[in-house]
Coordinates of C-alpha atoms and ligand atoms in Angstrom, one line a residue:
X25 CA 108.5 128.6 97.0
X26 CA 110.5 125.4 96.6
X27 CA 108.2 122.5 96.0
X28 CA 109.1 119.1 97.2
X29 CA 108.6 117.6 93.8
X30 CA 107.1 119.8 91.0
X31 CA 105.6 117.1 88.6
X32 CA 104.2 119.7 86.3
X33 CA 107.7 121.1 85.7
X34 CA 109.3 117.7 85.4
X35 CA 106.7 116.7 82.6
X36 CA 107.2 120.1 80.9
X37 CA 111.0 119.4 80.6
X38 CA 110.1 116.9 77.8
X39 CA 106.6 118.2 77.3
X40 CA 106.6 118.2 73.5
X41 CA 108.0 114.7 73.1
X42 CA 105.5 113.4 75.8
X43 CA 102.6 115.0 74.0
X44 CA 103.6 113.5 70.7
X45 CA 103.8 110.1 72.3
X46 CA 100.3 110.4 73.8
X47 CA 98.9 111.6 70.5
X48 CA 100.6 108.9 68.6
X49 CA 98.8 106.3 70.7
X50 CA 95.4 108.1 70.6
X51 CA 95.6 108.2 66.8
X52 CA 96.7 104.5 66.5
X53 CA 93.4 103.0 67.7
X54 CA 95.3 100.4 69.8
X55 CA 95.3 101.1 73.6
X56 CA 96.2 97.8 75.2
X57 CA 98.6 94.8 74.4
X58 CA 100.1 96.7 71.5
X59 CA 103.5 97.7 70.3
X60 CA 104.2 100.5 72.7
X61 CA 104.2 98.1 75.6
X62 CA 106.2 95.6 73.7
X63 CA 108.8 98.3 72.8
X64 CA 109.0 99.7 76.4
X65 CA 109.4 96.1 77.8
X66 CA 112.3 95.6 75.5
X67 CA 114.0 99.0 76.3
X68 CA 113.5 98.6 80.1
X69 CA 114.8 95.0 80.2
X70 CA 117.8 96.3 78.3
X71 CA 118.3 99.2 80.7
X72 CA 118.0 97.1 83.8
X73 CA 120.1 94.3 82.3
X74 CA 117.5 91.6 82.8
X75 CA 116.3 89.1 80.1
X76 CA 112.7 89.5 80.7
X77 CA 110.3 92.5 81.5
X78 CA 106.6 92.2 82.0
X79 CA 104.9 95.7 82.0
X80 CA 102.0 95.9 84.5
X81 CA 99.6 98.1 86.2
X82 CA 101.5 99.4 89.2
X83 CA 104.3 98.6 91.7
X84 CA 102.1 96.8 94.2
X85 CA 100.7 94.6 91.5
X86 CA 104.2 93.8 90.3
X87 CA 105.3 92.7 93.8
X88 CA 102.1 90.7 94.3
X89 CA 102.4 89.0 90.8
X90 CA 106.0 87.8 91.6
X91 CA 104.7 86.1 94.8
X92 CA 101.6 84.8 93.2
X93 CA 103.7 83.2 90.4
X94 CA 106.0 81.6 92.9
X95 CA 102.9 80.1 94.5
X96 CA 101.5 78.8 91.2
X97 CA 104.9 77.3 90.4
X98 CA 104.8 75.4 93.7
X99 CA 107.7 77.2 95.2
X100 CA 105.8 79.0 98.0
X101 CA 102.6 78.0 99.9
X102 CA 100.2 79.7 102.4
X103 CA 102.0 80.6 105.6
X104 CA 105.5 80.6 104.2
X105 CA 107.7 83.4 105.4
X106 CA 109.3 86.4 103.5
X107 CA 111.9 88.5 105.2
X108 CA 111.4 92.1 104.6
X109 CA 112.8 95.4 106.0
X110 CA 110.6 96.8 108.8
X111 CA 111.1 100.4 107.5
X112 CA 109.5 100.2 104.1
X113 CA 106.4 101.6 102.2
X114 CA 103.4 99.6 103.1
X115 CA 103.1 98.1 99.6
X116 CA 106.1 95.8 100.1
X117 CA 104.4 94.2 103.1
X118 CA 100.9 94.3 101.5
X119 CA 102.1 92.2 98.6
X120 CA 103.1 89.5 101.1
X121 CA 100.0 89.4 103.3
X122 CA 97.9 89.7 100.1
X123 CA 99.4 86.3 99.0
X124 CA 98.7 84.7 102.5
X125 CA 102.4 84.7 103.2
X126 CA 103.9 86.0 106.4
X127 CA 106.2 89.1 106.4
X128 CA 109.1 88.7 108.9
X129 CA 110.3 92.2 109.8
X130 CA 114.0 93.0 110.0
X131 CA 115.6 96.1 111.3
X132 CA 117.5 98.5 109.1
X133 CA 121.0 99.8 109.6
X134 CA 120.8 103.4 110.7
X135 CA 123.7 104.5 108.3
X136 CA 122.4 103.0 105.1
X137 CA 118.6 103.0 106.2
X138 CA 118.5 99.6 104.3
X139 CA 117.8 96.1 105.8
X140 CA 120.7 95.2 108.3
X141 CA 122.3 92.2 106.6
X142 CA 123.8 91.0 110.0
X143 CA 120.3 90.5 111.3
X144 CA 119.0 88.4 108.4
X145 CA 120.2 84.9 109.3
X146 CA 118.7 85.0 112.8
X147 CA 115.2 85.7 111.1
X148 CA 115.4 82.6 108.9
X149 CA 113.2 79.6 109.9
X150 CA 112.3 76.4 108.0
X151 CA 109.4 78.3 106.5
X152 CA 111.5 81.1 105.0
X153 CA 111.3 81.2 101.2
X154 CA 112.4 84.6 100.2
X155 CA 114.2 87.9 101.2
X156 CA 112.4 90.9 99.8
X157 CA 115.0 93.7 99.4
X158 CA 113.7 97.2 99.2
X159 CA 116.2 99.7 97.8
X160 CA 114.7 102.4 100.0
X161 CA 115.0 106.1 99.1
X162 CA 117.0 105.0 96.0
X163 CA 120.0 103.5 97.9
X164 CA 121.1 100.0 97.2
X165 CA 120.0 97.3 99.8
X166 CA 121.7 94.4 98.1
X167 CA 125.1 93.2 99.5
X168 CA 127.4 90.3 98.9
X169 CA 126.6 88.9 102.3
X170 CA 122.9 88.8 101.4
X171 CA 123.6 87.0 98.1
X172 CA 125.6 84.5 100.1
X173 CA 122.9 84.0 102.7
X174 CA 120.3 83.4 100.0
X175 CA 122.4 80.8 98.4
X176 CA 123.2 79.0 101.6
X177 CA 119.6 78.8 102.6
X178 CA 118.1 78.3 99.2
X179 CA 116.0 81.6 99.3
X180 CA 114.7 83.7 96.5
X181 CA 115.8 87.4 96.4
X182 CA 112.9 89.7 95.4
X183 CA 113.9 93.2 94.8
X184 CA 111.4 96.1 95.4
X185 CA 113.0 98.5 93.0
X186 CA 110.1 101.1 93.1
X187 CA 112.5 103.8 94.4
X188 CA 115.8 103.0 92.7
X189 CA 115.6 102.9 88.9
X190 CA 119.1 103.3 87.6
X191 CA 120.9 102.5 90.9
X192 CA 124.0 100.3 90.5
X193 CA 125.5 97.8 92.7
X194 CA 129.2 97.3 92.5
X195 CA 130.0 94.0 94.3
X196 CA 133.3 92.6 95.2
X197 CA 133.2 89.9 92.5
X198 CA 131.5 91.3 89.5
X199 CA 131.1 94.4 87.2
X200 CA 128.5 97.0 88.3
X201 CA 124.9 95.7 87.8
X202 CA 121.7 97.6 88.1
X203 CA 119.2 97.1 90.9
X204 CA 116.4 95.0 89.4
X205 CA 118.8 92.5 87.9
X206 CA 120.5 91.5 91.2
X207 CA 118.0 88.9 92.6
X208 CA 115.5 86.3 91.2
X209 CA 112.9 88.8 90.4
X210 CA 112.3 92.5 90.8
X211 CA 109.2 94.8 91.0
X212 CA 109.3 98.4 89.6
X213 CA 106.8 101.2 90.1
X214 CA 106.3 104.0 87.7
X215 CA 104.1 106.0 89.9
X216 CA 104.2 109.6 88.8
X217 CA 106.6 110.7 91.7
X218 CA 109.1 108.0 91.2
X219 CA 112.5 108.7 89.5
X220 CA 111.0 107.1 86.3
X221 CA 107.4 108.2 86.5
X222 CA 104.3 107.7 84.2
X223 CA 101.3 110.0 83.8
X224 CA 99.3 107.7 86.0
X225 CA 99.9 104.3 87.5
X226 CA 102.3 101.8 85.9
X227 CA 104.8 99.2 87.0
X228 CA 106.9 96.2 85.7
X229 CA 108.6 93.0 86.8
X230 CA 112.0 92.1 85.6
X231 CA 113.5 88.7 85.9
X232 CA 116.0 86.2 84.3
X233 CA 113.6 83.3 85.2
X234 CA 111.8 82.3 82.0
X235 CA 109.2 80.2 83.7
X236 CA 108.4 82.9 86.2
X237 CA 108.1 85.5 83.4
X238 CA 105.6 83.4 81.4
X239 CA 103.5 82.7 84.6
X240 CA 103.5 86.4 85.5
X241 CA 102.5 87.5 82.1
X242 CA 99.6 85.0 82.0
X243 CA 98.3 85.9 85.6
X244 CA 98.5 89.6 84.7
X245 CA 96.2 88.9 81.7
X246 CA 93.3 87.1 83.3
X247 CA 95.4 84.0 83.7
X248 CA 95.6 83.5 80.0
X249 CA 98.5 83.0 77.6
X250 CA 96.2 82.2 74.6
X251 CA 93.1 84.2 74.0
X252 CA 90.0 82.7 75.8
X253 CA 92.1 79.9 77.3
X254 CA 92.7 80.3 81.0
X255 CA 95.4 78.4 82.9
X256 CA 95.3 80.4 86.2
X257 CA 92.6 82.4 88.0
X258 CA 94.2 85.5 86.9
X259 CA 93.9 89.2 87.3
X260 CA 93.9 92.3 85.0
X261 CA 97.2 94.0 85.8
X262 CA 98.2 95.3 82.4
X263 CA 100.0 98.5 81.5
X264 CA 98.3 100.6 78.9
X265 CA 99.8 101.8 75.6
X266 CA 99.7 105.5 76.6
X267 CA 101.8 104.9 79.8
X268 CA 104.2 102.7 77.9
X269 CA 104.7 105.5 75.2
X270 CA 105.3 108.1 77.9
X271 CA 107.7 105.9 79.8
X272 CA 109.6 105.1 76.6
X273 CA 110.3 108.9 76.3
X274 CA 111.2 109.4 79.9
X275 CA 113.5 106.4 80.1
X276 CA 115.9 108.2 77.7
X277 CA 116.4 110.9 80.3
X278 CA 116.6 108.8 83.4
X279 CA 120.3 108.7 83.7
X280 CA 120.7 112.4 83.1
X281 CA 117.9 113.1 85.7
X282 CA 119.5 110.8 88.3
X283 CA 122.8 112.5 87.7
X284 CA 121.3 115.9 88.4
X285 CA 119.8 114.4 91.6
X286 CA 123.3 113.2 92.5
X287 CA 124.8 116.5 92.0
X288 CA 122.2 118.2 94.4
X289 CA 122.7 115.4 96.9
X290 CA 126.4 115.9 96.9
X291 CA 126.1 119.5 97.8
X292 CA 123.4 118.8 100.4
X293 CA 125.8 116.2 102.1
X294 CA 128.8 118.6 101.9
X295 CA 127.2 122.0 102.8
X296 CA 124.6 121.2 105.4
X297 CA 126.5 121.8 108.6
X298 CA 123.8 122.2 111.2
X299 CA 124.6 119.9 114.2
X300 CA 120.9 119.3 114.8
X301 CA 120.6 117.7 111.4
X302 CA 122.1 114.3 110.4
X303 CA 122.6 114.0 106.6
X304 CA 123.3 110.8 104.7
X305 CA 127.1 109.9 104.7
X306 CA 128.6 109.6 101.2
X307 CA 130.3 106.5 102.5
X308 CA 127.1 104.6 102.8
X309 CA 125.1 106.4 100.0
X310 CA 127.5 106.4 97.1
X311 CA 125.2 104.1 95.0
X312 CA 122.0 106.1 95.7
X313 CA 119.8 107.6 92.9
X314 CA 118.4 109.8 95.5
X315 CA 114.7 109.1 94.9
X316 CA 114.5 110.7 98.5
X317 CA 117.1 112.6 100.3
X318 CA 116.5 111.7 104.0
X319 CA 117.8 113.7 107.0
X320 CA 117.3 112.7 110.5
X321 CA 116.5 115.4 113.2
X322 CA 115.1 114.8 116.8
X323 CA 113.1 117.9 116.3
X324 CA 111.8 116.8 113.0
X325 CA 108.3 118.4 113.2
X326 CA 109.8 121.8 114.3
X327 CA 112.4 121.6 111.4
X328 CA 109.4 120.8 108.9
X329 CA 107.5 123.8 110.2
X330 CA 110.5 126.1 110.0
X331 CA 111.3 125.1 106.4
X332 CA 107.6 125.6 105.5
X333 CA 107.6 129.1 106.9
X334 CA 110.5 129.8 104.7
X335 CA 108.8 128.5 101.6
X336 CA 110.4 125.1 101.5
X337 CA 108.1 122.0 101.1
X338 CA 109.2 118.7 102.7
X339 CA 107.6 115.3 103.2
X340 CA 108.1 112.5 105.8
X341 CA 108.7 109.1 104.5
X342 CA 107.0 107.7 106.4
X343 CA 105.2 109.0 109.5
X344 CA 103.9 105.7 110.8
X345 CA 105.8 102.4 110.3
X346 CA 104.0 99.4 108.9
X347 CA 103.8 97.5 112.2
X348 CA 102.0 100.4 113.8
X349 CA 99.3 100.7 111.1
X350 CA 95.8 99.8 111.9
X351 CA 95.6 97.3 109.0
X352 CA 98.2 95.3 111.0
X353 CA 96.9 96.2 114.4
X354 CA 97.0 92.7 115.8
X355 CA 100.8 92.8 115.2
X356 CA 101.7 91.9 118.9
X357 CA 99.3 89.0 119.1
X358 CA 100.1 85.3 118.4
X359 CA 97.6 85.4 115.4
X360 CA 99.5 88.4 113.9
X361 CA 100.1 88.7 110.2
X362 CA 103.5 90.2 110.9
X363 CA 106.5 88.7 112.6
X364 CA 108.5 91.0 114.7
X365 CA 111.8 90.5 116.5
X366 CA 111.5 89.9 120.3
X367 CA 113.4 93.1 121.1
X368 CA 111.1 95.3 119.0
X369 CA 112.1 97.7 116.2
X370 CA 114.0 100.6 117.8
X371 CA 115.9 101.6 114.7
X372 CA 112.8 101.6 112.6
X373 CA 110.9 103.7 115.2
X374 CA 113.7 106.2 115.3
X375 CA 113.7 106.6 111.5
X376 CA 110.0 107.1 111.4
X377 CA 110.1 109.6 114.2
X378 CA 113.1 111.6 112.9
X379 CA 113.0 111.4 109.1
X380 CA 112.5 114.4 106.9
X381 CA 112.7 114.4 103.1
X382 CA 114.2 117.4 101.5
X383 CA 113.6 118.5 98.0
X384 CA 116.2 116.9 95.7
X385 CA 115.3 116.6 92.0
X386 CA 115.9 117.9 88.5
X387 CA 113.2 120.5 88.7
X388 CA 115.3 122.5 91.1
X389 CA 117.7 125.4 90.2
X390 CA 121.2 125.9 91.7
X391 CA 119.7 128.9 93.5
X392 CA 117.0 126.7 95.0
X393 CA 119.7 124.3 96.4
X394 CA 121.7 127.2 97.8
X395 CA 118.6 128.7 99.5
X396 CA 117.6 125.2 100.9
X397 CA 121.1 124.8 102.4
X398 CA 121.2 128.3 103.9
X399 CA 117.7 127.7 105.5
X400 CA 118.8 124.5 107.0
X401 CA 121.9 125.9 108.4
X402 CA 119.8 128.7 110.0
X403 CA 117.6 126.3 111.9
Ligands
PLP11 C1 105.8 103.3 95.3 C2 106.2 102.1 96.0 C3 105.6 100.9 95.9 C4 104.3 100.8 95.2 O1 104.2 101.3 93.9 P1 102.8 101.8 93.2 O2 103.1 101.8 91.8 O3 102.4 103.0 93.9 O4 101.8 100.6 93.5 C5 106.1 99.8 96.4 N1 107.3 99.8 97.2 C6 107.9 100.9 97.4 C7 109.1 100.9 98.2 C8 107.4 102.1 96.8 O5 108.1 103.2 97.1

């Protein structure tokens, strides 16, 4: 049996060190707002290459905090628009509607599966304030063209880096930089299944904007920067000490884990030769950290069933696109919370109908990979 993602094995790879970290916190008597969180914030900021890191409760809160802070700082107001890829996990879009802002959905490019940068300018209106880039599946969504568009139109770039810890962007003008340091602010998720995963919920914001960082830190702590003094009607979005200690251990192994994912992905791209299955092209995926290895297959459900019968677990990311979810059911109406392009979202629809995620992670052996490839080529 090849599991899609065997979290028990992944934790066990550094089990002793993780247990020691948990026990250190348990014995310390300090469970929130302590030195473990401070230490992790410093390490993660350094890793990403960003001056500030605010650890928080989860990835959705990280995204929401960024937008909320821009509102508090007077840079956005109710009804302003945020451009976002139409094919993303629902959390990206929830963070926008949660702040009474309007998501403007833009189609992805079928080759990269990232937002199509040639369609962004058409989606800009006088109300547009930001482009939310989602580095989906671990591939980089940032481009030189997007940077230029944001500059020309005075838009913030917010990165949803939930799936791409460790991914690097090599632009035409500068040395490679990590996703999470490319825009004005970035949200990270440490959900257990992410490339850098905690033993529960956790997230972070990284930014070079000091005012934004200070505001986010206050909002995430009841709106307070000084005990019992409240500048904002804040929330409780803190990361706890146990998660910070665990993440501090796992961060040391992230590059090695991503490299292993990269080796497996290279084999999958090279050796899967079934004409019914479209694999990512190395040309468009060379920066990916392979949070997800997505293939497209018109007979996706049949393929998933065939693999399951052969003891291979797969997942669909994601079966229903956000604009077809019941929570945004009014999306064709004038009053809709979502703004869709007039010609609909055929590329998004295709990805959601045909995508299947193959196992691709450091818990797999070389034999697992060989068997996965052979089974796919038998389909
Ligand atoms: C996981 C994920 C989130 C949300 O992160 P949580 O920590 O689960 O709240 C946001 N965006 C994307 C693209 C994700 O994959």
